């Protein structure tokens, strides 16, 4: 084989990809075992029939050819109107690029913000694709550590120090947060915005969970003074409308930046299928009611997990304030998140994500996706707590 580029061979950064437990669970399922999967952020419902009908109608009416690369005008208008209504920031179709999912928008944002070799900052724990996405854009990922005792909120001093040391060009934040369930309070968002202004960085705000708020309020940093010209907002219908497989999302930013990203889309994705865009338009037109309906089971289950945790003292958690996950602290067992997750899968056939899959800040934690029926989730979390208790007792007996 001819030699591959260093850009493409270094996307993963080497080492573990963090998906070992997930992959092992899938192998067990393929071998006929029953495993409770609390790993991926995939809803336990399918895309609503009414959205699929809209997709079908659109395809049958002829929207199967090339669609406009920036997105069909009606969808760009609808996304702009949604963003303006929710943030108060004047937003038009010129500020919107429709993308095949939030993931593609994250890549486009880093391509726009960073020249090759520039540093892009992101907050640890992080959504697993972040460092690879930054490397794919030929930039250098630098993580800002956070601490469980600070609810995994970033320290502005740490952001400023990293920005200055590396002359960073961008900072990527995600609230509501995957994997921690943190929702950044206003003060934190204001500090982040100030760091970006003071250090002349782009702020890339991943808001794909903006409809899943259990406590507090979502504040988009683009709405703060001086921020509209230096913020890219990443949005998606994956989580808000249970449309993960449709690959539909967007990026919001200043018009000159969007124009450049349209050039990028022309040379990469060449747009999103017209019938998917029409389905997205239909989904957005259903308004808050459908979004609330999709978020409701996770809101209920997040409370249910807190109730189960309150029955014991071994496993603790920072209450999930948003997004479809809860991060459990299992440090009392003395095990890493990874070893705990592997043992849990072996002993109890429950699959969770080790905290270490999301960086170093969440070591000794496991992420539980709230994506199975309530009773099954409650039973699983109870088993996790009992298992942690046994391990903790075994540990104190041994010492
Ligand atoms: N950001 C975060 C924080 C996510 O959790 C995900 C998906 N799990 C994405 C972005 C990408 O979502 P999609 O490409 O499906 O829109």
Tab-separated table of C-alpha atoms in Angstrom, residues 89-385:
chain	number	residue	atom	x	y	z
A	89	UNK	CA	-29.674	37.337	18.844
A	90	UNK	CA	-30.599	38.603	15.354
A	91	UNK	CA	-30.064	35.539	13.133
A	92	UNK	CA	-30.857	35.040	9.447
A	93	UNK	CA	-30.406	32.224	6.939
A	94	UNK	CA	-26.989	33.748	6.098
A	95	UNK	CA	-25.821	32.734	9.582
A	96	UNK	CA	-26.840	29.090	9.093
A	97	UNK	CA	-25.182	26.161	7.338
A	98	UNK	CA	-27.157	22.906	7.336
A	99	UNK	CA	-24.809	19.956	7.978
A	100	UNK	CA	-25.031	16.155	8.124
A	101	UNK	CA	-25.325	16.165	11.928
A	102	UNK	CA	-23.610	18.069	14.699
A	103	UNK	CA	-20.439	16.027	14.183
A	104	UNK	CA	-19.898	17.505	10.737
A	105	UNK	CA	-20.561	20.977	12.190
A	106	UNK	CA	-17.885	20.399	14.868
A	107	UNK	CA	-15.377	19.577	12.136
A	108	UNK	CA	-16.375	22.595	10.017
A	109	UNK	CA	-16.077	24.903	13.037
A	110	UNK	CA	-12.520	23.776	13.762
A	111	UNK	CA	-11.585	24.000	10.084
A	112	UNK	CA	-12.832	27.594	10.141
A	113	UNK	CA	-11.208	28.601	13.441
A	114	UNK	CA	-7.790	26.938	13.266
A	115	UNK	CA	-5.003	26.994	10.698
A	116	UNK	CA	-2.875	23.832	10.484
A	117	UNK	CA	-0.875	23.386	13.684
A	118	UNK	CA	-2.930	25.870	15.727
A	119	UNK	CA	-4.087	24.828	19.184
A	120	UNK	CA	-7.774	24.129	19.841
A	121	UNK	CA	-8.831	23.920	23.504
A	122	UNK	CA	-11.590	21.664	24.846
A	123	UNK	CA	-12.888	20.752	28.274
A	124	UNK	CA	-12.193	17.360	29.892
A	125	UNK	CA	-14.377	15.227	30.395
A	126	UNK	CA	-15.412	15.525	26.769
A	127	UNK	CA	-17.544	13.890	24.098
A	128	UNK	CA	-15.300	11.153	22.732
A	129	UNK	CA	-14.934	12.496	19.171
A	130	UNK	CA	-13.555	15.923	20.160
A	131	UNK	CA	-9.778	15.364	20.052
A	132	UNK	CA	-10.011	13.331	16.839
A	133	UNK	CA	-12.175	15.988	15.204
A	134	UNK	CA	-9.592	18.639	16.083
A	135	UNK	CA	-6.751	16.504	14.720
A	136	UNK	CA	-8.757	15.772	11.555
A	137	UNK	CA	-8.872	19.550	11.042
A	138	UNK	CA	-5.037	19.589	11.341
A	139	UNK	CA	-5.154	21.450	14.651
A	140	UNK	CA	-3.605	20.451	17.993
A	141	UNK	CA	-6.058	19.392	20.734
A	142	UNK	CA	-5.275	20.616	24.257
A	143	UNK	CA	-7.605	19.529	27.081
A	144	UNK	CA	-8.507	21.706	30.065
A	145	UNK	CA	-8.963	19.497	33.133
A	146	UNK	CA	-11.908	19.902	35.487
A	147	UNK	CA	-12.783	18.304	38.827
A	148	UNK	CA	-15.756	16.277	40.005
A	149	UNK	CA	-15.957	18.448	43.132
A	150	UNK	CA	-16.458	21.531	40.907
A	151	UNK	CA	-19.311	19.734	39.087
A	152	UNK	CA	-16.848	19.463	36.175
A	153	UNK	CA	-17.156	23.198	35.461
A	154	UNK	CA	-14.039	24.724	33.882
A	155	UNK	CA	-11.839	27.074	35.887
A	156	UNK	CA	-11.408	30.349	33.931
A	157	UNK	CA	-7.807	30.639	35.167
A	158	UNK	CA	-7.003	27.269	33.609
A	159	UNK	CA	-8.592	28.360	30.319
A	160	UNK	CA	-6.622	31.621	30.293
A	161	UNK	CA	-3.366	29.860	31.135
A	162	UNK	CA	-3.822	27.281	28.360
A	163	UNK	CA	-4.927	29.962	25.885
A	164	UNK	CA	-1.801	31.989	26.570
A	165	UNK	CA	0.677	29.104	26.740
A	166	UNK	CA	-0.475	27.688	23.416
A	167	UNK	CA	-1.697	30.875	21.677
A	168	UNK	CA	-4.918	28.884	21.211
A	169	UNK	CA	-7.313	29.838	18.417
A	170	UNK	CA	-10.480	28.194	19.732
A	171	UNK	CA	-12.242	26.815	22.783
A	172	UNK	CA	-14.866	24.085	22.499
A	173	UNK	CA	-17.493	23.865	25.248
A	174	UNK	CA	-20.570	21.674	25.620
A	175	UNK	CA	-23.527	22.547	27.837
A	176	UNK	CA	-25.690	20.614	28.636
A	177	UNK	CA	-22.714	18.308	28.845
A	178	UNK	CA	-22.053	14.854	27.585
A	179	UNK	CA	-20.799	12.914	29.565
A	180	UNK	CA	-21.315	14.708	32.902
A	181	UNK	CA	-24.876	16.068	32.696
A	182	UNK	CA	-23.592	19.477	33.857
A	183	UNK	CA	-25.448	22.572	32.706
A	184	UNK	CA	-23.091	25.535	32.846
A	185	UNK	CA	-24.540	28.349	34.965
A	186	UNK	CA	-24.578	31.924	33.645
A	187	UNK	CA	-21.477	32.867	35.640
A	188	UNK	CA	-19.481	30.065	34.049
A	189	UNK	CA	-20.651	30.964	30.524
A	190	UNK	CA	-19.750	34.611	31.175
A	191	UNK	CA	-16.265	33.640	32.343
A	192	UNK	CA	-15.780	31.440	29.280
A	193	UNK	CA	-16.926	34.257	26.986
A	194	UNK	CA	-14.542	36.695	28.671
A	195	UNK	CA	-11.618	34.279	28.207
A	196	UNK	CA	-12.444	34.060	24.495
A	197	UNK	CA	-12.593	37.856	24.120
A	198	UNK	CA	-9.436	38.448	26.206
A	199	UNK	CA	-7.470	35.813	24.292
A	200	UNK	CA	-9.005	36.508	20.863
A	201	UNK	CA	-10.311	32.945	20.478
A	202	UNK	CA	-13.299	31.495	18.685
A	203	UNK	CA	-15.809	29.881	21.009
A	204	UNK	CA	-17.294	26.691	19.587
A	205	UNK	CA	-20.457	26.012	21.576
A	206	UNK	CA	-21.816	22.480	21.181
A	207	UNK	CA	-25.495	22.834	22.078
A	208	UNK	CA	-26.872	19.562	20.730
A	209	UNK	CA	-28.551	18.850	24.108
A	210	UNK	CA	-30.207	22.276	24.421
A	211	UNK	CA	-33.703	20.755	24.683
A	212	UNK	CA	-32.695	18.437	27.539
A	213	UNK	CA	-32.508	20.670	30.606
A	214	UNK	CA	-33.616	19.157	33.921
A	215	UNK	CA	-32.460	21.924	36.247
A	216	UNK	CA	-31.300	25.492	35.628
A	217	UNK	CA	-31.532	27.172	32.236
A	218	UNK	CA	-29.666	26.883	28.967
A	219	UNK	CA	-27.714	29.998	28.051
A	220	UNK	CA	-26.133	30.138	24.608
A	221	UNK	CA	-22.858	32.105	24.858
A	222	UNK	CA	-23.563	33.612	21.426
A	223	UNK	CA	-26.146	35.787	23.225
A	224	UNK	CA	-23.527	37.516	25.405
A	225	UNK	CA	-22.051	40.919	24.433
A	226	UNK	CA	-19.266	40.773	21.808
A	227	UNK	CA	-19.788	37.043	21.299
A	228	UNK	CA	-21.900	36.770	18.115
A	229	UNK	CA	-18.825	37.589	16.006
A	230	UNK	CA	-16.615	34.979	17.624
A	231	UNK	CA	-19.001	32.100	18.366
A	232	UNK	CA	-19.958	29.067	16.341
A	233	UNK	CA	-23.003	27.230	17.681
A	234	UNK	CA	-23.334	23.553	16.838
A	235	UNK	CA	-26.904	22.256	16.721
A	236	UNK	CA	-28.571	18.997	15.746
A	237	UNK	CA	-31.911	17.217	15.580
A	238	UNK	CA	-30.268	13.946	16.684
A	239	UNK	CA	-31.067	14.307	20.380
A	240	UNK	CA	-33.919	16.828	20.358
A	241	UNK	CA	-36.030	14.893	17.824
A	242	UNK	CA	-34.687	11.315	18.081
A	243	UNK	CA	-33.231	11.617	14.578
A	244	UNK	CA	-29.688	10.334	15.188
A	245	UNK	CA	-29.630	8.253	12.007
A	246	UNK	CA	-30.940	11.008	9.761
A	247	UNK	CA	-27.659	12.936	10.136
A	248	UNK	CA	-29.071	16.436	10.259
A	249	UNK	CA	-27.706	19.426	12.138
A	250	UNK	CA	-26.343	22.919	11.635
A	251	UNK	CA	-23.746	25.469	12.440
A	252	UNK	CA	-24.526	29.078	13.307
A	253	UNK	CA	-21.916	31.796	12.882
A	254	UNK	CA	-21.042	35.153	11.329
A	255	UNK	CA	-21.929	35.330	7.605
A	256	UNK	CA	-18.323	35.563	6.270
A	257	UNK	CA	-17.415	32.450	8.253
A	258	UNK	CA	-20.530	30.591	7.068
A	259	UNK	CA	-19.653	31.512	3.471
A	260	UNK	CA	-16.231	29.860	3.948
A	261	UNK	CA	-17.839	26.804	5.502
A	262	UNK	CA	-20.155	26.544	2.483
A	263	UNK	CA	-16.960	26.251	0.389
A	264	UNK	CA	-15.821	23.490	2.753
A	265	UNK	CA	-19.182	21.704	2.414
A	266	UNK	CA	-18.963	21.978	-1.384
A	267	UNK	CA	-15.653	20.126	-1.269
A	268	UNK	CA	-16.653	17.546	1.378
A	269	UNK	CA	-20.290	16.644	2.096
A	270	UNK	CA	-21.924	18.419	-0.872
A	271	UNK	CA	-24.931	19.027	1.316
A	272	UNK	CA	-27.645	17.011	3.016
A	273	UNK	CA	-30.361	15.034	1.138
A	274	UNK	CA	-33.396	17.195	0.373
A	275	UNK	CA	-35.891	14.706	1.822
A	276	UNK	CA	-33.981	14.672	5.125
A	277	UNK	CA	-34.031	18.460	5.191
A	278	UNK	CA	-37.787	18.478	4.526
A	279	UNK	CA	-38.277	16.006	7.383
A	280	UNK	CA	-36.206	18.297	9.627
A	281	UNK	CA	-38.339	21.259	8.595
A	282	UNK	CA	-41.451	19.302	9.504
A	283	UNK	CA	-39.904	18.257	12.846
A	284	UNK	CA	-38.995	21.839	13.774
A	285	UNK	CA	-42.488	23.021	12.786
A	286	UNK	CA	-43.954	20.767	15.510
A	287	UNK	CA	-42.511	23.243	18.024
A	288	UNK	CA	-41.722	22.707	21.700
A	289	UNK	CA	-44.377	20.020	22.261
A	290	UNK	CA	-42.549	17.296	20.321
A	291	UNK	CA	-39.172	18.257	21.831
A	292	UNK	CA	-40.687	18.074	25.322
A	293	UNK	CA	-42.270	14.714	24.556
A	294	UNK	CA	-38.886	13.322	23.515
A	295	UNK	CA	-37.065	14.802	26.536
A	296	UNK	CA	-39.648	13.699	29.143
A	297	UNK	CA	-38.507	10.081	29.685
A	298	UNK	CA	-34.941	11.255	30.384
A	299	UNK	CA	-36.167	13.884	32.853
A	300	UNK	CA	-38.132	11.182	34.686
A	301	UNK	CA	-35.254	8.696	34.676
A	302	UNK	CA	-32.720	11.221	35.902
A	303	UNK	CA	-34.888	11.674	39.036
A	304	UNK	CA	-35.346	7.939	39.325
A	305	UNK	CA	-31.557	7.430	39.400
A	306	UNK	CA	-31.226	10.052	42.149
A	307	UNK	CA	-33.910	8.206	44.166
A	308	UNK	CA	-32.037	4.898	43.868
A	309	UNK	CA	-28.745	6.566	44.811
A	310	UNK	CA	-30.341	8.083	47.909
A	311	UNK	CA	-30.895	4.545	49.276
A	312	UNK	CA	-27.134	4.011	49.794
A	313	UNK	CA	-23.822	5.802	50.423
A	314	UNK	CA	-21.215	4.045	48.277
A	315	UNK	CA	-21.977	5.458	44.835
A	316	UNK	CA	-22.427	9.202	44.537
A	317	UNK	CA	-23.264	11.493	41.631
A	318	UNK	CA	-23.335	15.080	40.644
A	319	UNK	CA	-27.052	15.309	39.832
A	320	UNK	CA	-27.554	15.298	36.083
A	321	UNK	CA	-28.952	18.753	35.255
A	322	UNK	CA	-29.211	18.087	31.548
A	323	UNK	CA	-28.604	15.620	28.704
A	324	UNK	CA	-29.466	11.923	28.664
A	325	UNK	CA	-26.712	10.710	31.025
A	326	UNK	CA	-25.732	10.463	34.676
A	327	UNK	CA	-22.103	10.257	35.780
A	328	UNK	CA	-21.663	7.999	38.807
A	329	UNK	CA	-18.672	8.294	41.126
A	330	UNK	CA	-17.446	4.788	42.012
A	331	UNK	CA	-14.106	5.828	43.539
A	332	UNK	CA	-15.061	4.245	46.891
A	333	UNK	CA	-14.453	0.845	45.279
A	334	UNK	CA	-10.813	1.702	44.580
A	335	UNK	CA	-11.285	0.613	40.972
A	336	UNK	CA	-10.863	2.692	37.857
A	337	UNK	CA	-14.034	3.381	35.891
A	338	UNK	CA	-12.673	1.054	33.234
A	339	UNK	CA	-12.041	-1.905	35.591
A	340	UNK	CA	-15.395	-1.364	37.295
A	341	UNK	CA	-17.224	-1.297	33.948
A	342	UNK	CA	-15.465	-4.457	32.749
A	343	UNK	CA	-16.264	-6.297	36.005
A	344	UNK	CA	-19.884	-5.077	35.916
A	345	UNK	CA	-20.279	-6.401	32.394
A	346	UNK	CA	-18.776	-9.770	33.341
A	347	UNK	CA	-20.677	-10.216	36.604
A	348	UNK	CA	-24.019	-8.571	35.864
A	349	UNK	CA	-24.205	-8.149	32.087
A	350	UNK	CA	-24.725	-4.398	32.398
A	351	UNK	CA	-22.732	-2.224	29.994
A	352	UNK	CA	-21.786	1.358	30.952
A	353	UNK	CA	-19.106	3.722	29.683
A	354	UNK	CA	-15.963	4.112	31.819
A	355	UNK	CA	-15.334	7.756	32.789
A	356	UNK	CA	-11.827	7.347	31.373
A	357	UNK	CA	-13.368	7.029	27.888
A	358	UNK	CA	-14.035	10.763	28.131
A	359	UNK	CA	-10.615	11.916	29.301
A	360	UNK	CA	-8.744	11.899	32.595
A	361	UNK	CA	-10.967	14.227	34.658
A	362	UNK	CA	-13.704	11.607	35.029
A	363	UNK	CA	-11.401	8.759	36.117
A	364	UNK	CA	-13.082	6.585	38.746
A	365	UNK	CA	-16.521	7.347	37.319
A	366	UNK	CA	-18.914	5.566	34.992
A	367	UNK	CA	-21.417	7.166	32.630
A	368	UNK	CA	-24.890	5.708	32.598
A	369	UNK	CA	-27.078	6.516	29.579
A	370	UNK	CA	-30.723	6.963	30.605
A	371	UNK	CA	-31.819	5.059	27.542
A	372	UNK	CA	-33.715	2.013	28.794
A	373	UNK	CA	-37.211	1.679	30.287
A	374	UNK	CA	-37.649	3.128	33.792
A	375	UNK	CA	-37.944	-0.155	35.715
A	376	UNK	CA	-34.974	-1.683	33.921
A	377	UNK	CA	-32.897	1.435	34.568
A	378	UNK	CA	-33.808	1.530	38.268
A	379	UNK	CA	-32.971	-2.171	38.641
A	380	UNK	CA	-29.657	-1.703	36.826
A	381	UNK	CA	-28.611	1.272	38.957
A	382	UNK	CA	-29.561	-0.685	42.087
A	383	UNK	CA	-27.364	-3.565	40.902
A	384	UNK	CA	-24.518	-1.121	40.175
A	385	UNK	CA	-24.786	0.258	43.717
